């Protein structure tokens, strides 16, 4: 009974600590990408690496003559890192990579592959694949009870293998099966609390970074990013900036109403973002005023920025905005383009120059680009 309580305490505290660090890693990457991870599995590899390193350390400790019970306890902890990890990963690719890495370490620690271990490995992979294809909801968020049940089955399968393969006696197999079940259930409640907290933090970060109407980054973020890019320019990295606004936007609001004006802003923003995505510029669109926007283009000359501006101009020409009575109207924009020069004293110098170029476009007929 003492062994059972000791194992239960250790496995539960370990699992909660492991998941807590994992959630911190997830929040860190989400905070920098705010749900716009184009290649999500690249970020998940970080989580898988953390789990694999921890697993290797646990198996190494278990192989250093710490006694049968302690060695079995460390094996339990190693598989808790795997089940804890697969509970938060989204892409099947990363799940399979992480599972394969953990099993490779386990095979090495156990001196090779045998039939019972092969069956257990196949059972685990099959369980994870079936869970991913048939139990994973459309919205990308599994009910916690699903992965708790999956984790319990994997943990139970581990200790069934350990007993059948004479790697653990019956008493230890029962103790660690029960402690893993208990650890997974308790961690289930803890993970729910962490996820709710994580969602709140991400929501706050999104609200502080993005404009709610257009989805573009806001003025505060633009100021910070422009200053950051200026500092990089001191390390000989080029930087260009495009600024534009909607021509006669006040007339649109006056003629069709502010609701239609908001539709125009949102439609325009998504169209420009499409152009930026095609050019690999990601979240580089900023709403810097009512109908004014900027595009930061790192590692780029004004010639390249001018090409991006022309693509944006043509994209906007193709837009048709519906008004409240079903009629449609077009939009035009005026743009200013420039690049950062060595003699510029700050990012604001570039912004002022681009703003003057934008003003020149508006004063000379609108619907055009002014670049140096």
mmCIF file of C-alpha atoms in Angstrom:
data_model
loop_
_atom_site.group_PDB
_atom_site.id
_atom_site.type_symbol
_atom_site.label_atom_id
_atom_site.label_comp_id
_atom_site.label_asym_id
_atom_site.label_seq_id
_atom_site.Cartn_x
_atom_site.Cartn_y
_atom_site.Cartn_z
ATOM 1 C CA UNK A 1 0.000 0.000 0.000
ATOM 2 C CA UNK A 2 2.895 2.352 0.764
ATOM 3 C CA UNK A 3 4.325 1.686 -2.686
ATOM 4 C CA UNK A 4 0.969 2.435 -4.275
ATOM 5 C CA UNK A 5 0.568 5.806 -2.531
ATOM 6 C CA UNK A 6 4.193 6.719 -3.228
ATOM 7 C CA UNK A 7 3.858 5.829 -6.929
ATOM 8 C CA UNK A 8 0.516 7.657 -7.152
ATOM 9 C CA UNK A 9 1.985 10.831 -5.653
ATOM 10 C CA UNK A 10 5.087 10.802 -7.855
ATOM 11 C CA UNK A 11 3.256 10.027 -11.118
ATOM 12 C CA UNK A 12 0.540 12.611 -10.488
ATOM 13 C CA UNK A 13 2.962 15.421 -9.555
ATOM 14 C CA UNK A 14 5.239 14.527 -12.469
ATOM 15 C CA UNK A 15 2.382 14.465 -14.972
ATOM 16 C CA UNK A 16 0.988 17.798 -13.770
ATOM 17 C CA UNK A 17 4.453 19.387 -13.916
ATOM 18 C CA UNK A 18 5.088 17.998 -17.393
ATOM 19 C CA UNK A 19 1.749 19.284 -18.727
ATOM 20 C CA UNK A 20 2.294 22.689 -17.076
ATOM 21 C CA UNK A 21 5.639 23.179 -18.880
ATOM 22 C CA UNK A 22 4.071 21.927 -22.102
ATOM 23 C CA UNK A 23 1.285 24.495 -21.821
ATOM 24 C CA UNK A 24 3.868 27.248 -21.279
ATOM 25 C CA UNK A 25 5.620 26.217 -24.505
ATOM 26 C CA UNK A 26 2.294 26.202 -26.346
ATOM 27 C CA UNK A 27 1.379 29.636 -25.028
ATOM 28 C CA UNK A 28 4.795 31.016 -25.998
ATOM 29 C CA UNK A 29 4.457 29.873 -29.628
ATOM 30 C CA UNK A 30 0.795 30.910 -29.829
ATOM 31 C CA UNK A 31 1.640 34.330 -28.424
ATOM 32 C CA UNK A 32 4.144 34.874 -31.225
ATOM 33 C CA UNK A 33 1.898 33.525 -33.951
ATOM 34 C CA UNK A 34 -1.592 34.192 -32.552
ATOM 35 C CA UNK A 35 -3.278 31.259 -34.191
ATOM 36 C CA UNK A 36 -1.788 32.002 -37.618
ATOM 37 C CA UNK A 37 0.710 29.126 -37.707
ATOM 38 C CA UNK A 38 0.869 28.202 -41.391
ATOM 39 C CA UNK A 39 2.989 25.140 -40.584
ATOM 40 C CA UNK A 40 1.672 24.158 -37.164
ATOM 41 C CA UNK A 41 3.613 20.905 -37.010
ATOM 42 C CA UNK A 42 6.896 22.866 -37.123
ATOM 43 C CA UNK A 43 5.998 24.383 -33.764
ATOM 44 C CA UNK A 44 4.739 21.072 -32.434
ATOM 45 C CA UNK A 45 8.173 19.566 -33.097
ATOM 46 C CA UNK A 46 9.402 21.806 -30.253
ATOM 47 C CA UNK A 47 6.930 20.147 -27.884
ATOM 48 C CA UNK A 48 7.877 16.697 -29.170
ATOM 49 C CA UNK A 49 11.576 17.449 -28.667
ATOM 50 C CA UNK A 50 10.923 18.508 -25.075
ATOM 51 C CA UNK A 51 9.037 15.238 -24.450
ATOM 52 C CA UNK A 52 11.713 13.094 -26.123
ATOM 53 C CA UNK A 53 14.589 14.636 -24.153
ATOM 54 C CA UNK A 54 12.683 14.106 -20.913
ATOM 55 C CA UNK A 55 11.909 10.495 -21.894
ATOM 56 C CA UNK A 56 15.556 9.809 -22.680
ATOM 57 C CA UNK A 57 16.590 11.200 -19.286
ATOM 58 C CA UNK A 58 14.034 9.029 -17.466
ATOM 59 C CA UNK A 59 15.105 5.863 -19.281
ATOM 60 C CA UNK A 60 18.767 6.654 -18.658
ATOM 61 C CA UNK A 61 18.068 7.012 -14.943
ATOM 62 C CA UNK A 62 16.144 3.738 -14.965
ATOM 63 C CA UNK A 63 19.082 1.913 -16.522
ATOM 64 C CA UNK A 64 21.485 2.959 -13.768
ATOM 65 C CA UNK A 65 20.683 0.344 -11.125
ATOM 66 C CA UNK A 66 18.086 2.206 -9.062
ATOM 67 C CA UNK A 67 16.150 -0.935 -8.199
ATOM 68 C CA UNK A 68 13.245 -2.733 -9.883
ATOM 69 C CA UNK A 69 10.452 -0.631 -8.394
ATOM 70 C CA UNK A 70 12.171 2.679 -9.156
ATOM 71 C CA UNK A 71 13.049 1.530 -12.685
ATOM 72 C CA UNK A 72 9.397 0.595 -13.298
ATOM 73 C CA UNK A 73 8.300 3.948 -11.877
ATOM 74 C CA UNK A 74 10.579 5.766 -14.326
ATOM 75 C CA UNK A 75 9.123 3.747 -17.213
ATOM 76 C CA UNK A 76 5.653 4.853 -16.091
ATOM 77 C CA UNK A 77 6.804 8.477 -16.094
ATOM 78 C CA UNK A 78 8.299 8.070 -19.553
ATOM 79 C CA UNK A 79 5.005 6.909 -21.008
ATOM 80 C CA UNK A 80 3.130 9.636 -19.180
ATOM 81 C CA UNK A 81 5.218 12.136 -21.161
ATOM 82 C CA UNK A 82 4.040 10.426 -24.351
ATOM 83 C CA UNK A 83 0.355 10.314 -23.416
ATOM 84 C CA UNK A 84 0.501 13.864 -22.070
ATOM 85 C CA UNK A 85 2.094 15.090 -25.282
ATOM 86 C CA UNK A 86 -0.323 13.351 -27.656
ATOM 87 C CA UNK A 87 -3.195 14.890 -25.698
ATOM 88 C CA UNK A 88 -2.251 18.424 -26.794
ATOM 89 C CA UNK A 89 -0.790 17.859 -30.272
ATOM 90 C CA UNK A 90 -3.049 18.630 -33.220
ATOM 91 C CA UNK A 91 -1.292 17.274 -36.308
ATOM 92 C CA UNK A 92 -1.148 13.508 -36.818
ATOM 93 C CA UNK A 93 2.321 13.871 -38.332
ATOM 94 C CA UNK A 94 3.799 15.213 -35.092
ATOM 95 C CA UNK A 95 1.931 12.637 -33.000
ATOM 96 C CA UNK A 96 3.445 9.796 -35.045
ATOM 97 C CA UNK A 97 6.940 11.335 -34.952
ATOM 98 C CA UNK A 98 6.792 11.827 -31.170
ATOM 99 C CA UNK A 99 5.404 8.324 -30.585
ATOM 100 C CA UNK A 100 8.055 6.749 -32.816
ATOM 101 C CA UNK A 101 10.848 8.635 -30.996
ATOM 102 C CA UNK A 102 9.569 7.529 -27.584
ATOM 103 C CA UNK A 103 9.247 3.912 -28.651
ATOM 104 C CA UNK A 104 12.711 3.945 -30.214
ATOM 105 C CA UNK A 105 14.139 5.029 -26.871
ATOM 106 C CA UNK A 106 12.086 2.356 -25.103
ATOM 107 C CA UNK A 107 13.303 -0.354 -27.510
ATOM 108 C CA UNK A 108 16.935 0.671 -26.949
ATOM 109 C CA UNK A 109 16.455 0.682 -23.162
ATOM 110 C CA UNK A 110 14.837 -2.773 -23.291
ATOM 111 C CA UNK A 111 17.618 -4.311 -25.360
ATOM 112 C CA UNK A 112 15.690 -4.772 -28.582
ATOM 113 C CA UNK A 113 12.321 -5.571 -30.099
ATOM 114 C CA UNK A 114 10.256 -8.649 -29.285
ATOM 115 C CA UNK A 115 6.802 -9.931 -30.215
ATOM 116 C CA UNK A 116 4.868 -8.604 -27.169
ATOM 117 C CA UNK A 117 6.524 -5.188 -27.566
ATOM 118 C CA UNK A 118 5.747 -5.179 -31.305
ATOM 119 C CA UNK A 119 2.084 -5.872 -30.516
ATOM 120 C CA UNK A 120 1.994 -3.089 -27.923
ATOM 121 C CA UNK A 121 3.613 -0.608 -30.329
ATOM 122 C CA UNK A 122 1.166 -1.521 -33.104
ATOM 123 C CA UNK A 123 -1.740 -1.224 -30.628
ATOM 124 C CA UNK A 124 -0.616 2.268 -29.564
ATOM 125 C CA UNK A 125 -0.139 3.564 -33.114
ATOM 126 C CA UNK A 126 -3.484 2.107 -34.204
ATOM 127 C CA UNK A 127 -5.229 3.675 -31.211
ATOM 128 C CA UNK A 128 -3.757 7.123 -31.910
ATOM 129 C CA UNK A 129 -4.554 6.980 -35.637
ATOM 130 C CA UNK A 130 -8.141 5.796 -35.081
ATOM 131 C CA UNK A 131 -8.634 8.460 -32.424
ATOM 132 C CA UNK A 132 -7.337 11.134 -34.779
ATOM 133 C CA UNK A 133 -9.548 10.092 -37.690
ATOM 134 C CA UNK A 134 -12.784 9.174 -35.946
ATOM 135 C CA UNK A 135 -12.894 10.922 -32.571
ATOM 136 C CA UNK A 136 -11.252 14.250 -33.393
ATOM 137 C CA UNK A 137 -13.966 16.944 -33.782
ATOM 138 C CA UNK A 138 -14.245 19.256 -36.778
ATOM 139 C CA UNK A 139 -13.381 22.337 -34.703
ATOM 140 C CA UNK A 140 -10.000 20.867 -33.723
ATOM 141 C CA UNK A 141 -10.681 20.539 -30.001
ATOM 142 C CA UNK A 142 -11.154 17.072 -28.563
ATOM 143 C CA UNK A 143 -13.354 16.554 -25.534
ATOM 144 C CA UNK A 144 -10.955 15.912 -22.646
ATOM 145 C CA UNK A 145 -12.667 12.638 -21.798
ATOM 146 C CA UNK A 146 -11.573 11.253 -25.190
ATOM 147 C CA UNK A 147 -7.859 11.639 -24.643
ATOM 148 C CA UNK A 148 -8.147 10.550 -20.985
ATOM 149 C CA UNK A 149 -9.631 7.253 -22.153
ATOM 150 C CA UNK A 150 -6.976 6.922 -24.858
ATOM 151 C CA UNK A 151 -4.219 7.580 -22.313
ATOM 152 C CA UNK A 152 -5.662 5.029 -19.884
ATOM 153 C CA UNK A 153 -5.760 2.368 -22.619
ATOM 154 C CA UNK A 154 -2.147 3.072 -23.622
ATOM 155 C CA UNK A 155 -0.937 3.036 -20.007
ATOM 156 C CA UNK A 156 -2.806 -0.211 -19.287
ATOM 157 C CA UNK A 157 -1.408 -1.731 -22.473
ATOM 158 C CA UNK A 158 2.115 -0.805 -21.368
ATOM 159 C CA UNK A 159 1.869 -2.654 -18.072
ATOM 160 C CA UNK A 160 0.144 -5.632 -19.656
ATOM 161 C CA UNK A 161 3.138 -5.870 -22.006
ATOM 162 C CA UNK A 162 5.587 -5.455 -19.116
ATOM 163 C CA UNK A 163 3.931 -8.327 -17.234
ATOM 164 C CA UNK A 164 3.568 -10.661 -20.245
ATOM 165 C CA UNK A 165 7.182 -10.034 -21.280
ATOM 166 C CA UNK A 166 8.376 -10.694 -17.691
ATOM 167 C CA UNK A 167 9.683 -7.143 -17.446
ATOM 168 C CA UNK A 168 7.618 -6.473 -14.301
ATOM 169 C CA UNK A 169 6.041 -8.679 -11.629
ATOM 170 C CA UNK A 170 2.280 -8.837 -11.176
ATOM 171 C CA UNK A 171 2.233 -6.533 -8.150
ATOM 172 C CA UNK A 172 4.197 -3.756 -9.853
ATOM 173 C CA UNK A 173 2.139 -4.112 -13.040
ATOM 174 C CA UNK A 174 -1.091 -3.604 -11.073
ATOM 175 C CA UNK A 175 0.338 -0.735 -8.999
ATOM 176 C CA UNK A 176 1.597 1.204 -11.998
ATOM 177 C CA UNK A 177 -1.514 0.533 -14.096
ATOM 178 C CA UNK A 178 -3.661 2.009 -11.334
ATOM 179 C CA UNK A 179 -1.330 4.947 -10.649
ATOM 180 C CA UNK A 180 -1.208 5.839 -14.339
ATOM 181 C CA UNK A 181 -4.998 5.779 -14.484
ATOM 182 C CA UNK A 182 -5.179 8.004 -11.409
ATOM 183 C CA UNK A 183 -2.530 10.390 -12.758
ATOM 184 C CA UNK A 184 -4.358 10.724 -16.083
ATOM 185 C CA UNK A 185 -7.711 11.420 -14.418
ATOM 186 C CA UNK A 186 -6.281 14.045 -12.037
ATOM 187 C CA UNK A 187 -4.288 15.637 -14.841
ATOM 188 C CA UNK A 188 -7.500 15.798 -16.875
ATOM 189 C CA UNK A 189 -8.973 18.284 -14.407
ATOM 190 C CA UNK A 190 -5.724 20.233 -14.166
ATOM 191 C CA UNK A 191 -5.365 20.376 -17.957
ATOM 192 C CA UNK A 192 -8.870 21.771 -18.315
ATOM 193 C CA UNK A 193 -7.962 24.636 -15.991
ATOM 194 C CA UNK A 194 -4.751 25.308 -17.934
ATOM 195 C CA UNK A 195 -6.549 25.302 -21.259
ATOM 196 C CA UNK A 196 -9.138 27.782 -20.092
ATOM 197 C CA UNK A 197 -6.372 30.053 -18.811
ATOM 198 C CA UNK A 198 -4.452 29.638 -22.067
ATOM 199 C CA UNK A 199 -7.509 30.586 -24.143
ATOM 200 C CA UNK A 200 -8.000 33.731 -22.062
ATOM 201 C CA UNK A 201 -4.349 34.737 -22.496
ATOM 202 C CA UNK A 202 -4.447 34.179 -26.254
ATOM 203 C CA UNK A 203 -7.709 36.150 -26.518
ATOM 204 C CA UNK A 204 -6.158 39.065 -24.623
ATOM 205 C CA UNK A 205 -3.069 38.910 -26.849
ATOM 206 C CA UNK A 206 -5.180 38.873 -30.001
ATOM 207 C CA UNK A 207 -7.232 41.861 -28.827
ATOM 208 C CA UNK A 208 -4.021 43.760 -28.030
ATOM 209 C CA UNK A 209 -2.428 42.928 -31.392
ATOM 210 C CA UNK A 210 -5.138 42.831 -34.048
ATOM 211 C CA UNK A 211 -7.855 45.179 -35.243
ATOM 212 C CA UNK A 212 -11.164 43.435 -34.623
ATOM 213 C CA UNK A 213 -12.917 44.683 -37.777
ATOM 214 C CA UNK A 214 -10.279 44.036 -40.433
ATOM 215 C CA UNK A 215 -8.071 41.349 -38.896
ATOM 216 C CA UNK A 216 -5.007 43.510 -39.650
ATOM 217 C CA UNK A 217 -2.511 44.290 -36.902
ATOM 218 C CA UNK A 218 -3.206 47.516 -35.049
ATOM 219 C CA UNK A 219 -1.336 50.837 -34.677
ATOM 220 C CA UNK A 220 0.316 49.841 -31.390
ATOM 221 C CA UNK A 221 1.770 46.718 -32.987
ATOM 222 C CA UNK A 222 2.852 48.697 -36.057
ATOM 223 C CA UNK A 223 4.868 51.121 -33.926
ATOM 224 C CA UNK A 224 6.634 48.280 -32.114
ATOM 225 C CA UNK A 225 7.312 46.278 -35.281
ATOM 226 C CA UNK A 226 8.562 49.326 -37.178
ATOM 227 C CA UNK A 227 11.009 50.130 -34.380
ATOM 228 C CA UNK A 228 12.151 46.496 -34.261
ATOM 229 C CA UNK A 229 12.725 46.445 -38.026
ATOM 230 C CA UNK A 230 14.646 49.720 -37.803
ATOM 231 C CA UNK A 231 17.002 48.142 -35.276
ATOM 232 C CA UNK A 232 17.523 45.217 -37.646
ATOM 233 C CA UNK A 233 18.309 47.712 -40.408
ATOM 234 C CA UNK A 234 21.278 48.841 -38.346
ATOM 235 C CA UNK A 235 22.572 45.320 -38.941
ATOM 236 C CA UNK A 236 22.400 45.942 -42.710
ATOM 237 C CA UNK A 237 18.955 44.423 -43.239
ATOM 238 C CA UNK A 238 16.817 46.250 -45.795
ATOM 239 C CA UNK A 239 13.304 47.457 -45.004
ATOM 240 C CA UNK A 240 10.540 48.902 -47.176
ATOM 241 C CA UNK A 241 7.152 50.281 -46.306
ATOM 242 C CA UNK A 242 3.909 50.669 -48.255
ATOM 243 C CA UNK A 243 1.155 52.961 -46.999
ATOM 244 C CA UNK A 244 -2.294 53.248 -48.573
ATOM 245 C CA UNK A 245 -5.824 54.381 -47.883
ATOM 246 C CA UNK A 246 -9.215 54.049 -49.540
ATOM 247 C CA UNK A 247 -10.076 56.883 -51.916
ATOM 248 C CA UNK A 248 -13.218 58.888 -51.059
ATOM 249 C CA UNK A 249 -13.983 56.677 -48.066
ATOM 250 C CA UNK A 250 -15.988 59.435 -46.375
ATOM 251 C CA UNK A 251 -18.248 59.570 -49.423
ATOM 252 C CA UNK A 252 -18.807 55.808 -49.134
ATOM 253 C CA UNK A 253 -19.881 56.193 -45.513
ATOM 254 C CA UNK A 254 -22.093 59.177 -46.351
ATOM 255 C CA UNK A 255 -23.749 57.449 -49.338
ATOM 256 C CA UNK A 256 -24.159 53.895 -48.072
ATOM 257 C CA UNK A 257 -23.785 54.109 -44.306
ATOM 258 C CA UNK A 258 -21.122 53.061 -41.843
ATOM 259 C CA UNK A 259 -22.140 49.408 -41.962
ATOM 260 C CA UNK A 260 -21.327 49.257 -45.678
ATOM 261 C CA UNK A 261 -18.129 51.202 -44.963
ATOM 262 C CA UNK A 262 -17.130 48.509 -42.469
ATOM 263 C CA UNK A 263 -17.813 45.829 -45.085
ATOM 264 C CA UNK A 264 -15.546 47.730 -47.488
ATOM 265 C CA UNK A 265 -12.743 47.907 -44.905
ATOM 266 C CA UNK A 266 -13.009 44.228 -44.051
ATOM 267 C CA UNK A 267 -13.176 43.112 -47.706
ATOM 268 C CA UNK A 268 -10.226 45.294 -48.629
ATOM 269 C CA UNK A 269 -8.137 43.983 -45.737
ATOM 270 C CA UNK A 270 -8.769 40.348 -46.644
ATOM 271 C CA UNK A 271 -7.943 41.031 -50.304
ATOM 272 C CA UNK A 272 -4.636 42.707 -49.409
ATOM 273 C CA UNK A 273 -3.824 39.911 -46.976
ATOM 274 C CA UNK A 274 -4.323 37.437 -49.817
ATOM 275 C CA UNK A 275 -1.715 39.319 -51.869
ATOM 276 C CA UNK A 276 0.711 39.296 -48.939
ATOM 277 C CA UNK A 277 0.223 35.588 -48.323
ATOM 278 C CA UNK A 278 1.054 34.855 -51.966
ATOM 279 C CA UNK A 279 4.279 36.816 -51.520
ATOM 280 C CA UNK A 280 5.222 35.113 -48.240
ATOM 281 C CA UNK A 281 4.698 38.226 -46.123
ATOM 282 C CA UNK A 282 2.308 36.711 -43.563
ATOM 283 C CA UNK A 283 0.922 39.096 -40.940
ATOM 284 C CA UNK A 284 2.597 42.258 -42.229
ATOM 285 C CA UNK A 285 -0.599 44.255 -42.792
ATOM 286 C CA UNK A 286 -1.438 46.985 -40.276
ATOM 287 C CA UNK A 287 -4.449 49.244 -39.880
ATOM 288 C CA UNK A 288 -2.890 52.561 -38.914
ATOM 289 C CA UNK A 289 -5.995 54.776 -39.096
ATOM 290 C CA UNK A 290 -9.662 54.783 -40.057
ATOM 291 C CA UNK A 291 -9.202 53.808 -43.723
ATOM 292 C CA UNK A 292 -5.393 53.849 -43.678
ATOM 293 C CA UNK A 293 -3.159 50.783 -43.793
ATOM 294 C CA UNK A 294 0.554 49.989 -43.925
ATOM 295 C CA UNK A 295 2.559 47.013 -45.118
ATOM 296 C CA UNK A 296 6.000 46.328 -43.638
ATOM 297 C CA UNK A 297 8.266 44.476 -46.063
ATOM 298 C CA UNK A 298 11.515 43.323 -44.412
ATOM 299 C CA UNK A 299 14.628 42.497 -46.444
ATOM 300 C CA UNK A 300 13.251 44.359 -49.428
ATOM 301 C CA UNK A 301 14.160 47.318 -51.625
ATOM 302 C CA UNK A 302 11.645 49.939 -52.727
ATOM 303 C CA UNK A 303 11.545 48.263 -56.181
ATOM 304 C CA UNK A 304 10.199 45.057 -54.660
ATOM 305 C CA UNK A 305 7.838 47.022 -52.436
ATOM 306 C CA UNK A 306 6.551 48.870 -55.503
ATOM 307 C CA UNK A 307 5.780 45.515 -57.143
ATOM 308 C CA UNK A 308 3.793 44.479 -54.055
ATOM 309 C CA UNK A 309 1.969 47.824 -54.157
ATOM 310 C CA UNK A 310 1.006 47.268 -57.821
ATOM 311 C CA UNK A 311 -0.367 43.828 -56.966
ATOM 312 C CA UNK A 312 -2.436 45.382 -54.185
ATOM 313 C CA UNK A 313 -3.710 48.123 -56.489
ATOM 314 C CA UNK A 314 -4.829 45.572 -59.096
ATOM 315 C CA UNK A 315 -6.409 43.341 -56.459
ATOM 316 C CA UNK A 316 -8.494 46.225 -55.121
ATOM 317 C CA UNK A 317 -9.600 47.170 -58.650
ATOM 318 C CA UNK A 318 -11.254 43.740 -58.918
ATOM 319 C CA UNK A 319 -13.285 44.118 -55.719
ATOM 320 C CA UNK A 320 -17.036 44.678 -55.755
ATOM 321 C CA UNK A 321 -18.572 45.763 -52.445
ATOM 322 C CA UNK A 322 -22.311 45.161 -51.837
ATOM 323 C CA UNK A 323 -24.324 47.917 -50.206
ATOM 324 C CA UNK A 324 -27.423 47.464 -48.034
ATOM 325 C CA UNK A 325 -29.828 47.299 -50.987
ATOM 326 C CA UNK A 326 -27.794 44.724 -52.931
ATOM 327 C CA UNK A 327 -26.062 47.074 -55.341
ATOM 328 C CA UNK A 328 -22.300 46.847 -55.753
ATOM 329 C CA UNK A 329 -19.600 49.455 -56.078
ATOM 330 C CA UNK A 330 -15.847 49.391 -56.612
ATOM 331 C CA UNK A 331 -12.935 50.727 -54.609
ATOM 332 C CA UNK A 332 -9.682 52.442 -55.428
ATOM 333 C CA UNK A 333 -6.699 53.133 -53.214
ATOM 334 C CA UNK A 334 -3.803 55.581 -53.232
ATOM 335 C CA UNK A 335 -0.382 54.304 -52.195
ATOM 336 C CA UNK A 336 3.007 55.606 -51.089
ATOM 337 C CA UNK A 337 6.188 53.508 -51.148
ATOM 338 C CA UNK A 338 9.713 53.992 -49.826
ATOM 339 C CA UNK A 339 12.596 52.132 -48.258
ATOM 340 C CA UNK A 340 14.708 52.814 -45.187
ATOM 341 C CA UNK A 341 18.007 54.606 -45.855
ATOM 342 C CA UNK A 342 21.181 54.626 -43.818
ATOM 343 C CA UNK A 343 20.788 58.300 -42.957
ATOM 344 C CA UNK A 344 17.267 57.809 -41.541
ATOM 345 C CA UNK A 345 17.227 58.508 -37.823
ATOM 346 C CA UNK A 346 14.393 56.104 -36.976
ATOM 347 C CA UNK A 347 11.469 54.123 -38.278
ATOM 348 C CA UNK A 348 9.281 57.204 -37.968
ATOM 349 C CA UNK A 349 11.436 58.916 -40.627
ATOM 350 C CA UNK A 350 10.521 56.199 -43.105
ATOM 351 C CA UNK A 351 6.861 56.404 -42.104
ATOM 352 C CA UNK A 352 6.787 60.191 -42.624
ATOM 353 C CA UNK A 353 8.393 59.846 -46.076
ATOM 354 C CA UNK A 354 5.927 57.140 -47.129
ATOM 355 C CA UNK A 355 3.043 59.246 -45.824
ATOM 356 C CA UNK A 356 4.232 62.174 -47.986
ATOM 357 C CA UNK A 357 4.324 59.848 -51.013
ATOM 358 C CA UNK A 358 0.781 58.715 -50.209
ATOM 359 C CA UNK A 359 -0.328 62.358 -49.960
ATOM 360 C CA UNK A 360 1.289 63.007 -53.348
ATOM 361 C CA UNK A 361 -0.753 60.160 -54.877
ATOM 362 C CA UNK A 362 -3.964 61.620 -53.481
ATOM 363 C CA UNK A 363 -3.136 65.165 -54.614
ATOM 364 C CA UNK A 364 -2.387 64.006 -58.143
ATOM 365 C CA UNK A 365 -5.560 62.144 -58.994
ATOM 366 C CA UNK A 366 -5.662 59.222 -56.533
ATOM 367 C CA UNK A 367 -5.780 55.538 -57.580
ATOM 368 C CA UNK A 368 -2.009 55.468 -58.107
ATOM 369 C CA UNK A 369 1.369 54.721 -56.519
ATOM 370 C CA UNK A 370 4.046 57.234 -55.621
ATOM 371 C CA UNK A 371 7.454 55.646 -55.085
ATOM 372 C CA UNK A 372 11.039 56.807 -55.143
#
